[in-house]
Short mmCIF file of C-alpha atoms in Angstrom, two decimals:
data_model
loop_
_atom_site.label_atom_id
_atom_site.label_comp_id
_atom_site.label_asym_id
_atom_site.label_seq_id
_atom_site.Cartn_x
_atom_site.Cartn_y
_atom_site.Cartn_z
CA PRO A 36 11.19 -3.04 9.06
CA LEU A 37 14.11 -0.41 8.66
CA PRO A 38 16.02 0.07 11.97
CA SER A 39 14.65 2.74 13.96
CA GLY A 40 17.45 5.41 13.45
CA LYS A 41 16.62 5.10 9.53
CA ALA A 42 12.43 5.13 9.51
CA GLY A 43 11.71 8.26 8.12
CA TYR A 44 12.81 10.77 6.25
CA GLU A 45 13.45 12.99 10.11
CA GLY A 46 16.67 12.38 10.09
CA SER A 47 19.67 11.33 7.23
CA SER A 48 17.17 11.29 4.09
CA GLU A 49 20.47 9.71 1.69
CA GLU A 50 19.93 6.49 4.96
CA TYR A 51 17.14 6.28 4.31
CA ILE A 52 16.82 5.97 0.73
CA GLU A 53 19.72 4.20 0.78
CA ALA A 54 18.30 1.34 3.44
CA ASN A 55 15.54 1.28 1.52
CA ILE A 56 17.28 0.15 -1.59
CA GLN A 57 19.09 -2.50 0.60
CA LEU A 58 15.89 -3.80 2.43
CA ALA A 59 14.84 -4.49 -1.66
CA LEU A 60 17.37 -6.28 -2.63
CA ALA A 61 17.41 -8.72 0.46
CA LEU A 62 13.73 -9.29 -0.57
CA ILE A 63 14.51 -10.30 -4.27
CA ARG A 64 17.50 -11.97 -2.89
CA ARG A 65 15.28 -13.83 -1.01
CA LEU A 66 12.26 -14.19 -3.33
CA HIS A 67 14.25 -15.05 -6.42
CA GLY A 68 16.45 -17.98 -4.56
CA ALA A 69 12.47 -19.63 -2.91
CA THR A 70 10.40 -19.42 -6.79
CA GLY A 71 12.45 -18.10 -9.36
CA THR A 72 10.56 -14.31 -9.81
CA THR A 73 12.54 -11.27 -11.31
CA ALA A 74 12.05 -8.23 -10.00
CA LYS A 75 12.64 -4.76 -10.95
CA ILE A 76 13.57 -1.93 -8.61
CA VAL A 77 11.72 1.43 -9.39
CA LEU A 78 13.41 4.50 -8.50
CA PRO A 79 11.72 8.28 -9.03
CA ASP A 80 13.94 9.81 -11.70
CA GLY A 81 17.22 9.14 -13.86
CA PRO A 82 19.66 10.90 -11.22
CA GLU A 83 18.08 8.36 -8.79
CA LYS A 84 18.78 5.50 -10.81
CA ARG A 85 21.98 6.83 -11.85
CA ARG A 86 23.08 7.59 -8.18
CA CYS A 87 21.88 3.87 -7.05
CA SER A 88 23.85 2.16 -10.24
CA ARG A 89 27.41 3.57 -8.93
CA ARG A 90 26.60 3.60 -5.15
CA PHE A 91 25.16 -0.41 -5.23
CA LYS A 92 26.94 -1.70 -8.60
CA ALA A 93 28.33 -4.46 -6.57
CA ALA A 94 25.59 -5.70 -4.00
CA PHE A 95 23.02 -5.24 -8.32
CA ASP A 96 26.35 -7.75 -9.48
CA MET A 97 25.84 -10.15 -6.56
CA THR A 98 21.96 -10.65 -6.80
CA ASP A 99 20.33 -13.13 -9.46
CA GLY A 100 17.04 -11.93 -11.30
CA VAL A 101 16.83 -8.50 -10.06
CA SER A 102 16.64 -4.82 -12.57
CA LEU A 103 17.12 -1.50 -12.14
CA GLY A 104 14.72 1.24 -13.94
CA CYS A 105 13.22 4.32 -12.73
CA LEU A 106 9.45 5.84 -13.49
CA GLU A 107 10.67 7.95 -16.49
CA ASP A 108 11.42 4.72 -18.51
CA ASP A 109 9.04 2.47 -20.32
CA PRO A 110 8.12 -0.37 -17.65
CA VAL A 111 7.86 -3.11 -21.03
CA ALA A 112 10.58 -2.51 -22.51
CA ALA A 113 11.90 -5.56 -23.45
CA GLY A 114 15.78 -6.64 -24.43
CA GLY A 115 17.70 -7.39 -27.40
CA GLU A 116 18.73 -4.28 -29.33
CA THR A 117 16.81 -2.12 -27.17
CA GLY A 118 19.09 -3.50 -24.28
CA VAL A 119 22.28 -3.24 -25.92
CA ALA A 120 22.23 0.16 -27.30
CA SER A 121 21.57 1.14 -24.09
CA GLN A 122 24.41 -0.79 -22.72
CA SER A 123 26.34 0.33 -25.41
CA GLN A 124 25.76 4.45 -24.88
CA GLN A 125 26.98 4.16 -21.05
CA SER A 126 30.13 2.41 -22.19
CA SER A 127 31.03 5.51 -24.24
CA GLY A 128 30.33 7.99 -21.69
CA GLY A 129 26.94 9.50 -22.59
CA GLY A 130 27.94 12.55 -24.30
CA GLY A 131 30.31 13.69 -27.62
CA GLY A 132 34.52 15.66 -26.78
CA PHE A 133 32.51 19.11 -25.46
CA PHE A 134 30.29 17.46 -22.56
CA SER A 135 32.98 14.66 -21.89
CA SER A 136 34.89 17.93 -21.61
CA LEU A 137 32.92 20.15 -19.06
CA LYS A 138 32.20 16.99 -17.19
CA ASN A 139 35.48 15.82 -16.28
CA ALA A 140 36.24 20.25 -15.73
CA LEU A 141 33.31 20.80 -13.38
CA ASP A 142 32.74 17.42 -12.23
CA LEU A 143 29.22 17.11 -13.16
CA ASP A 144 26.92 14.09 -13.63
CA PHE A 145 25.64 13.75 -16.84
CA GLY A 146 24.27 10.44 -17.32
CA GLY A 147 27.47 7.49 -16.47
CA GLU A 148 25.57 4.65 -15.14
CA GLU A 149 27.78 1.81 -14.59
CA LYS A 150 27.82 -1.04 -16.41
CA GLY A 151 25.99 -4.01 -15.91
CA GLU A 152 23.01 -6.80 -17.05
CA TRP A 153 20.53 -5.18 -14.13
CA LEU A 154 20.66 -1.93 -16.46
CA ILE A 155 19.34 -3.49 -19.45
CA PRO A 156 15.57 -2.88 -19.86
CA CYS A 157 13.74 -5.85 -19.75
CA ARG A 158 10.06 -6.67 -18.83
CA SER A 159 9.93 -8.50 -14.89
CA ASP A 160 7.40 -10.34 -12.82
CA LEU A 161 7.54 -8.01 -9.90
CA TYR A 162 7.49 -3.63 -9.87
CA VAL A 163 9.27 -2.83 -6.40
CA ILE A 164 8.99 1.06 -6.58
CA THR A 165 10.27 2.55 -3.70
CA ASN A 166 11.78 6.37 -1.99
CA CYS A 167 9.27 8.49 -3.58
CA SER A 168 7.37 11.03 -2.26
CA CYS A 169 3.80 12.74 -3.08
CA GLN A 170 4.78 14.81 -5.80
CA GLU A 171 5.80 11.58 -7.88
CA LEU A 172 2.75 9.52 -7.14
CA PRO A 173 0.54 10.74 -10.29
CA ALA A 174 4.34 9.31 -12.02
CA VAL A 175 3.50 6.09 -10.61
CA GLU A 176 -0.11 5.91 -11.29
CA ARG A 177 1.32 6.63 -14.78
CA TYR A 178 4.29 4.25 -15.13
CA MET A 179 1.43 0.95 -13.94
CA GLU A 180 -0.95 2.27 -16.36
CA LYS A 181 1.57 0.77 -19.03
CA LEU A 182 1.96 -2.08 -17.23
CA PRO A 183 0.45 -5.44 -18.63
CA ALA A 184 -2.65 -5.90 -16.52
CA GLY A 185 -1.94 -7.93 -13.20
CA THR A 186 1.38 -7.24 -12.89
CA PRO A 187 2.25 -7.23 -9.72
CA VAL A 188 3.57 -3.87 -7.91
CA LEU A 189 4.77 -3.67 -4.51
CA LEU A 190 4.96 0.12 -3.42
CA PHE A 191 7.62 -0.71 -1.19
CA ASN A 192 8.34 2.06 2.46
CA LEU A 193 6.32 4.70 0.46
CA GLU A 194 5.32 5.61 3.81
CA LEU A 195 2.04 6.21 2.48
CA ASP A 196 0.09 6.78 5.56
CA THR A 197 2.32 10.34 5.31
CA LEU A 198 2.26 10.91 1.55
CA ARG A 199 -1.74 10.69 1.68
CA ALA A 200 -1.98 13.75 4.31
CA ASP A 201 -0.39 16.07 1.50
CA LEU A 202 -2.44 15.25 -0.67
CA GLY A 203 -4.73 18.15 -1.59
CA LEU A 204 -2.79 20.78 -0.47
CA LEU A 205 -1.26 24.05 -2.84
CA GLY A 206 1.10 22.56 -5.19
CA PHE A 207 0.67 18.90 -4.15
CA PRO A 208 -1.51 16.28 -6.07
CA PRO A 209 -5.78 16.15 -5.21
CA LYS A 210 -7.39 13.89 -2.86
CA ASP A 211 -8.68 12.10 -5.62
CA LEU A 212 -6.00 10.23 -6.58
CA HIS A 213 -5.91 8.33 -3.13
CA TYR A 214 -9.45 7.55 -3.80
CA ARG A 215 -9.04 6.78 -7.27
CA PHE A 216 -4.95 4.64 -7.21
CA LEU A 217 -3.99 4.40 -3.65
CA ALA A 218 -7.08 2.96 -2.50
CA GLN A 219 -6.28 -0.16 -4.80
CA PHE A 220 -3.26 -1.51 -2.72
CA LEU A 221 -3.26 -4.10 0.11
CA PRO A 222 -1.21 -3.96 2.77
CA VAL A 223 0.75 -6.65 3.53
CA PHE A 224 3.15 -5.07 6.17
CA TYR A 225 2.20 -2.47 8.47
CA LEU A 226 3.73 -1.12 11.19
CA ARG A 227 2.53 2.15 13.25
CA THR A 228 3.95 2.87 16.42
CA ARG A 229 2.65 5.80 18.82
CA ASP A 230 2.62 7.83 21.99
CA TYR A 231 0.70 8.51 24.49
CA SER A 232 -0.52 10.07 27.41
CA LYS A 233 -3.18 10.96 29.81
CA SER A 234 -4.34 12.84 32.73
CA VAL A 235 -6.04 11.29 36.14
CA ALA A 236 -6.69 12.53 38.99
CA VAL A 237 -4.38 10.81 41.21
CA ALA A 238 -0.94 10.61 41.28
CA PRO A 239 1.27 10.24 39.37
CA PHE A 240 -1.41 12.73 37.17
CA ILE A 241 -0.16 11.69 34.18
CA LEU A 242 -0.18 8.49 32.68
CA ASN A 243 2.15 8.28 29.35
CA TYR A 244 1.90 5.04 27.41
CA SER A 245 3.05 3.94 23.49
CA GLY A 246 1.45 1.28 21.34
CA ALA A 247 1.43 0.40 17.61
CA LEU A 248 -0.82 -1.03 14.65
CA PHE A 249 0.67 -3.36 13.14
CA ARG A 250 -0.34 -6.05 9.94
CA MET A 251 1.71 -8.08 7.73
CA TYR A 252 -0.37 -10.51 5.94
CA PRO A 253 -2.74 -12.91 5.61
CA ALA A 254 -3.01 -12.40 9.60
CA PRO A 255 -5.31 -9.78 10.53
CA TRP A 256 -5.07 -5.72 11.91
CA GLN A 257 -3.37 -6.05 15.18
CA VAL A 258 -3.39 -3.27 18.23
CA MET A 259 -0.45 -3.62 19.77
CA LEU A 260 0.37 -2.42 23.80
CA LYS A 261 4.77 -1.89 24.23
CA GLN A 262 4.72 -3.53 27.81
CA GLU A 263 6.60 -0.60 30.13
CA ARG A 264 9.28 -3.30 31.33
CA THR A 265 10.31 -5.03 28.70
CA GLY A 266 9.63 -3.42 26.01
CA SER A 267 7.55 -5.86 23.93
CA TYR A 268 4.40 -5.51 22.27
CA VAL A 269 1.42 -7.45 22.74
CA CYS A 270 -1.83 -7.75 21.39
CA VAL A 271 -5.37 -5.93 22.49
CA ALA A 272 -7.77 -6.30 19.39
CA GLU A 273 -7.35 -7.26 16.40
CA GLY A 274 -9.86 -7.33 13.09
CA PRO A 275 -10.53 -7.99 8.80
CA GLN A 276 -10.30 -4.36 8.20
CA ARG A 277 -7.83 -1.80 9.36
CA PHE A 278 -8.05 0.35 12.33
CA ALA A 279 -8.36 4.54 12.20
CA LEU A 280 -5.95 6.29 14.43
CA GLY A 281 -8.58 7.05 16.57
CA GLU A 282 -9.57 3.65 17.41
CA VAL A 283 -6.28 2.48 17.96
CA LYS A 284 -5.90 5.44 20.80
CA GLU A 285 -9.35 4.16 22.45
CA GLU A 286 -8.47 0.15 22.43
CA LEU A 287 -4.72 0.60 23.87
CA GLN A 288 -6.86 2.71 26.26
CA ARG A 289 -10.07 0.27 26.89
CA SER A 290 -7.04 -2.50 27.76
CA LEU A 291 -5.74 -0.22 30.11
CA GLY A 292 -9.13 0.29 32.24
CA LEU A 293 -8.18 4.25 31.47
CA GLU A 294 -11.16 4.07 29.15
CA ASP A 295 -14.14 7.55 29.75
CA GLU A 296 -17.51 6.02 30.13
CA GLU A 297 -19.57 6.07 26.74
CA GLY A 298 -21.23 9.60 25.81
CA SER A 299 -19.86 11.28 28.78
CA THR A 300 -18.94 15.18 28.45
CA MET A 301 -15.61 13.84 29.21
CA GLN A 302 -15.31 11.56 26.91
CA PHE A 303 -16.26 14.26 24.34
CA LEU A 304 -14.00 16.80 25.45
CA ARG A 305 -10.84 14.35 24.98
CA ARG A 306 -11.35 12.70 21.85
CA GLY A 307 -12.66 16.37 19.82
CA TYR A 308 -15.03 16.56 17.33
CA LYS A 309 -13.03 14.60 14.76
CA THR A 310 -11.36 11.23 15.50
CA THR A 311 -10.25 9.94 11.67
CA THR A 312 -8.26 11.82 9.35
CA TRP A 313 -10.06 12.27 5.67
CA TRP A 314 -8.29 9.40 4.43
CA GLU A 315 -9.51 7.02 6.51
CA GLU A 316 -13.84 8.01 6.67
CA LYS A 317 -15.61 6.51 4.73
CA SER A 318 -16.21 8.24 1.08
CA GLU A 319 -18.17 7.34 -2.27
CA GLN A 320 -15.39 8.65 -4.57
CA GLU A 321 -13.23 5.33 -2.77
CA GLN A 322 -12.76 2.98 -5.89
CA SER A 323 -11.53 0.20 -3.82
CA THR A 324 -11.44 -0.89 0.07
CA GLN A 325 -8.05 -2.53 -0.57
CA TRP A 326 -6.29 -0.41 1.50
CA ARG A 327 -8.56 -1.39 4.23
CA SER A 328 -8.25 -4.91 4.27
#
């Protein structure tokens, strides 16, 4: 997991993006050392790829079994002549005399990726896609359609719940993208922390508590309660299927003895009419239940 200060775009987006790349490199380094698996880190577009190639050149040079690409690339392009041509273009500076002069004069970025074997187009055993926004999810789907059937793809720290919340809004992809595409992904690591409060009729009148929904494959989904004194988390409920966020809150209240009487008016007023997000509801449009398991 990311450090708490970089666990999202609320702070510096550059720190979050760079932390994801560093973690992906660490994952690939360990995976290649243990199994010999080769992996490609896939970024949203060319500018992000060029920035990464300059910022993390030393790390890529020292990591075996890794390559770098973007969603605009052909994911199954092999090395050989294609790779040599690509490296030759990188050495030339990417452009004629006019563009080269303009780039130097105005400090513009027309290309100029760093040189390295990890930039030569090649096929990989695993594709690690990271730092994509909601608008780029359709490009992720198109990229995967070009891969051979059965090729493993890892969506790395994309904060899919945040991205799902934007689906269907004006200017964003339709909700069908979740039912058709995102629902196929099996959650391997998931951690979502939440803070809650509940009013009571006796002092201190407001009770604050925190918890998390946690899953690390192949272990089951777990609802975790944060201990106030130690700051550690303990499991209070677990199951083979993902808990909806409303169910997480109810399990935490039950563990603390704060649940309302079942079917009471107070329970309805506190819970409300709708206790799940649209993607957590059962739907006939959902083509896979992998994301729930």
